[in-house]
XYZ file of C-alpha atoms in Angstrom:
307
model
C -39.850 11.889 -4.893
C -37.759 14.598 -3.497
C -36.132 12.222 -1.023
C -35.255 9.713 -3.597
C -33.494 12.252 -5.777
C -31.663 14.126 -3.059
C -30.679 11.319 -0.779
C -28.061 9.649 -3.141
C -26.604 13.199 -3.682
C -26.368 13.691 0.120
C -24.840 10.271 0.493
C -22.106 10.955 -2.088
C -21.436 14.337 -0.539
C -21.161 12.890 2.855
C -18.970 10.016 1.677
C -16.660 12.566 -0.088
C -16.502 14.763 2.997
C -15.594 11.658 5.134
C -12.787 10.692 2.752
C -11.420 14.197 2.697
C -11.333 14.230 6.508
C -9.625 10.816 6.435
C -6.953 12.231 4.087
C -6.431 15.239 6.349
C -6.101 12.962 9.329
C -3.695 10.817 7.521
C -1.526 13.773 6.566
C -1.698 14.785 10.391
C -0.474 11.445 11.326
C 2.499 11.680 8.790
C 3.456 15.062 10.167
C 3.479 13.602 13.737
C 5.652 10.760 12.538
C 8.083 13.235 10.847
C 8.259 15.276 14.072
C 9.006 12.152 16.020
C 12.031 11.235 13.866
C 13.277 14.888 13.861
C 12.844 15.097 17.623
C 14.786 11.864 18.129
C 17.560 13.037 15.863
C 17.710 16.336 17.853
C 17.881 14.738 21.355
C 20.249 12.004 20.227
C 23.003 14.737 19.997
C 22.940 15.025 23.869
C 21.635 11.709 25.164
C 22.113 8.077 24.351
C 19.853 6.887 21.570
C 18.679 4.004 23.754
C 17.435 6.535 26.385
C 15.390 8.201 23.595
C 13.963 4.777 22.610
C 12.898 4.205 26.228
C 11.480 7.711 26.577
C 9.489 7.298 23.291
C 7.813 4.096 24.633
C 7.350 5.103 28.278
C 5.778 8.467 27.368
C 3.480 6.938 24.718
C 2.470 4.136 27.182
C 1.481 6.652 29.763
C -0.389 8.698 27.157
C -2.192 5.679 25.917
C -2.893 4.274 29.435
C -4.777 7.647 30.163
C -7.325 6.559 27.509
C -6.995 2.827 27.141
C -6.705 0.842 30.390
C -8.304 -2.217 31.930
C -10.504 0.029 34.248
C -12.177 2.137 31.482
C -12.221 -0.847 29.004
C -12.734 -4.161 30.878
C -11.207 -7.050 29.000
C -8.632 -4.855 27.281
C -5.778 -7.216 28.117
C -7.551 -10.357 26.817
C -6.061 -11.541 23.585
C -6.518 -14.692 21.574
C -2.988 -14.504 20.204
C -0.724 -13.467 23.019
C 2.505 -14.843 21.479
C 1.810 -13.013 18.326
C 1.053 -9.791 20.122
C 4.374 -10.033 21.911
C 6.216 -10.698 18.679
C 4.434 -7.777 17.011
C 5.436 -5.470 19.855
C 9.023 -6.707 19.761
C 9.224 -6.048 15.989
C 7.961 -2.437 16.497
C 10.590 -2.024 19.247
C 13.336 -3.311 16.972
C 12.182 -1.048 14.145
C 12.334 2.012 16.322
C 15.638 1.021 17.867
C 17.303 0.676 14.527
C 15.732 3.842 13.166
C 16.698 5.959 16.153
C 20.244 4.771 16.181
C 20.576 5.354 12.404
C 19.332 8.838 12.704
C 22.453 9.758 14.527
C 24.349 9.381 11.302
C 21.854 9.626 8.455
C 19.665 12.427 7.204
C 15.970 12.326 7.855
C 15.231 11.944 4.107
C 17.682 9.064 3.790
C 16.076 7.024 6.513
C 12.583 7.798 5.301
C 13.455 6.787 1.758
C 14.651 3.383 2.965
C 11.527 3.045 5.166
C 9.481 3.572 2.010
C 10.660 0.083 0.940
C 8.416 -1.352 3.621
C 5.381 -1.807 1.267
C 7.679 -3.601 -1.236
C 8.776 -6.007 1.603
C 5.326 -6.599 2.750
C 4.201 -7.418 -0.767
C 7.109 -9.830 -1.083
C 6.652 -11.506 2.342
C 2.876 -11.727 2.239
C 3.152 -14.650 -0.218
C 4.917 -17.168 1.983
C 3.365 -15.928 5.202
C -0.241 -14.972 4.296
C -0.570 -16.819 1.045
C -1.082 -13.523 -0.857
C 1.328 -13.987 -3.751
C 2.132 -11.286 -6.131
C 1.995 -11.465 -9.983
C 4.726 -10.859 -12.422
C 4.042 -7.062 -12.764
C 4.070 -6.503 -9.087
C 7.117 -8.706 -8.719
C 8.887 -6.465 -11.326
C 7.750 -3.387 -9.458
C 9.231 -4.758 -6.204
C 12.545 -5.490 -7.970
C 12.671 -1.910 -9.435
C 11.899 -0.516 -5.897
C 14.885 -2.385 -4.516
C 17.064 -0.858 -7.340
C 15.939 2.391 -5.894
C 17.266 1.430 -2.440
C 20.633 0.610 -4.042
C 20.695 3.990 -5.735
C 20.132 5.611 -2.314
C 22.669 3.535 -0.411
C 25.183 2.977 -3.220
C 27.002 -0.028 -1.608
C 30.557 -0.538 -2.779
C 31.012 3.112 -4.018
C 32.321 4.530 -0.812
C 29.238 6.537 -0.199
C 27.289 4.151 2.017
C 27.458 4.828 5.765
C 27.274 1.574 7.864
C 24.122 3.025 9.652
C 22.327 2.368 6.367
C 22.318 -1.285 7.283
C 20.419 -0.336 10.559
C 17.920 1.659 8.647
C 17.420 -1.321 6.270
C 17.041 -3.613 9.251
C 14.480 -1.281 10.706
C 12.507 -1.386 7.477
C 12.546 -5.171 7.539
C 11.299 -5.323 11.024
C 8.555 -2.792 10.264
C 7.517 -4.974 7.335
C 7.136 -8.049 9.584
C 5.343 -5.747 12.044
C 2.778 -4.827 9.360
C 2.212 -8.399 8.498
C 1.607 -9.463 12.155
C -0.713 -6.439 12.498
C -2.810 -7.915 9.658
C -2.745 -11.378 11.222
C -4.085 -10.000 14.523
C -6.842 -7.889 12.893
C -9.232 -10.897 12.823
C -8.510 -12.081 16.262
C -8.066 -9.029 18.634
C -9.685 -5.539 18.808
C -7.839 -2.438 17.730
C -7.733 -1.214 21.316
C -6.075 -4.484 22.606
C -3.456 -4.445 19.795
C -2.772 -0.713 20.454
C -2.315 -1.313 24.201
C 0.225 -4.167 23.560
C 2.199 -2.188 20.902
C 4.630 -0.461 23.241
C 4.982 -3.304 25.803
C 8.242 -4.585 24.535
C 9.912 -1.256 24.385
C 9.284 -0.688 28.081
C 9.843 -4.274 29.295
C 13.114 -4.535 27.373
C 14.622 -1.099 27.863
C 13.664 -0.273 31.531
C 16.090 -2.855 33.142
C 18.904 -1.305 31.083
C 18.369 2.179 32.285
C 21.119 2.130 35.002
C 23.785 1.206 32.341
C 22.495 3.445 29.460
C 21.151 6.505 31.343
C 22.353 9.884 30.182
C 20.945 12.910 32.119
C 19.264 15.312 29.765
C 21.344 18.564 29.849
C 18.440 20.926 29.778
C 14.633 21.319 30.421
C 14.169 21.465 26.621
C 15.821 18.150 26.175
C 13.469 16.607 28.816
C 10.448 18.101 27.022
C 11.526 16.790 23.708
C 12.078 13.383 25.161
C 8.447 13.475 26.396
C 7.270 14.742 22.968
C 8.584 11.584 21.269
C 5.931 9.605 22.818
C 3.342 12.205 22.302
C 4.235 12.426 18.523
C 4.265 8.651 18.224
C 1.021 8.068 20.188
C -0.864 10.901 18.430
C 0.346 9.800 15.091
C -0.911 6.216 15.493
C -4.276 7.629 16.888
C -4.765 9.811 13.848
C -3.909 6.852 11.629
C -6.673 4.809 13.153
C -9.182 7.662 12.800
C -8.151 8.126 9.114
C -8.713 4.518 8.314
C -12.098 4.579 10.021
C -13.107 7.318 7.510
C -11.519 6.288 4.191
C -10.353 3.113 2.553
C -6.747 2.141 2.761
C -6.524 2.333 -1.092
C -7.255 6.090 -0.980
C -5.012 6.819 1.989
C -1.981 4.789 1.167
C -0.550 6.986 -1.637
C -0.350 9.836 0.738
C 2.173 8.050 2.835
C 4.812 9.140 0.355
C 4.024 12.862 1.061
C 5.889 12.295 4.404
C 9.164 12.820 2.452
C 8.164 16.564 1.966
C 7.933 17.018 5.847
C 11.205 15.158 6.330
C 12.956 17.236 3.758
C 11.659 20.417 5.310
C 12.461 19.470 8.894
C 15.970 18.103 7.934
C 16.834 21.400 6.136
C 15.374 23.730 8.841
C 16.700 21.964 11.868
C 19.867 20.320 10.712
C 20.805 22.123 7.474
C 20.608 18.728 5.587
C 19.970 18.665 1.892
C 20.003 15.239 0.099
C 22.365 14.733 -2.861
C 20.853 13.958 -6.304
C 21.383 10.269 -5.909
C 19.066 10.182 -2.873
C 16.448 12.188 -4.657
C 16.636 9.739 -7.710
C 16.522 6.585 -5.483
C 13.620 8.026 -3.451
C 11.783 8.740 -6.664
C 12.350 5.255 -7.855
C 11.102 3.654 -4.554
C 8.022 5.907 -4.449
C 7.070 5.169 -8.074
C 7.291 1.424 -7.410
C 5.226 1.753 -4.322
C 2.542 3.770 -6.078
C 2.435 1.207 -8.906
C 1.922 -1.570 -6.334
C -0.942 0.333 -4.887
C -2.402 0.775 -8.433
C -2.138 -2.952 -9.195
C -3.678 -3.867 -5.857
C -6.755 -1.581 -6.702
C -6.973 -3.199 -10.192
C -6.743 -6.683 -8.697
C -9.696 -5.939 -6.323
C -11.785 -4.287 -9.087
C -11.432 -7.335 -11.511
C -13.678 -9.695 -9.544
C -16.303 -6.938 -9.308
C -16.395 -6.586 -13.016
C -16.486 -10.214 -13.674
C -19.366 -10.581 -11.201
């Protein structure tokens, strides 16, 4: 009898511990992604942003290849959806390119607040692409979220820097990247998809190096260029580990904690402090995203109750 009474308690305790570990890993991933953007903004002051993009993908590829390669994992390169893998890799490259160039001119919090619109875009695009249509409440939340983006950018009021358009384009590319990732989940392994992720960045940028190359002025700049790939690769690895330990519904709200790290890094490294409009717009976008997550959880619970 002792086993039957203690085992459920141990199971719940173990489950809670795993979820807490997943949340910690998720927060670690977000810190890495924040450091990636801050590092890119720092090195962009002395080298061409395109060089930073190439360094981010090359260093991440070398780091990933040390763990994931066809010799340690036979069949790694085999994919059932090669064209879709290439499209996904290209979308990630375009998102990184737009974001890194925009970081030359925008504050970290500004770019992050615009990227927070990605869940809104995914919810909007999932209908026509995946057949996952949203209801009236979630559509209203998406509309409110885009109002938040307008508050941040303030087009037509003389406050919008043209680089905002690049940041928006990056968010759109990242939304399509998220959708293609979901489409590939049922066809290829996580290892295969991870290996293909940085392919487009290397293939498209390496031939351009003779024309875009800027020699880093110091050993520190070389180190920071290498760290862009380390932060990116480590962040994605921690993200995978987090989702292996906790459901997405639990982890997703913590995405918005990234604005804390971006705010701190922006102020410490660059002396940037967002204006009240940026804070207000970011709050609207975050509130809309959290409401979408709430409605998604309710939608999944309703069939269980009816059953």
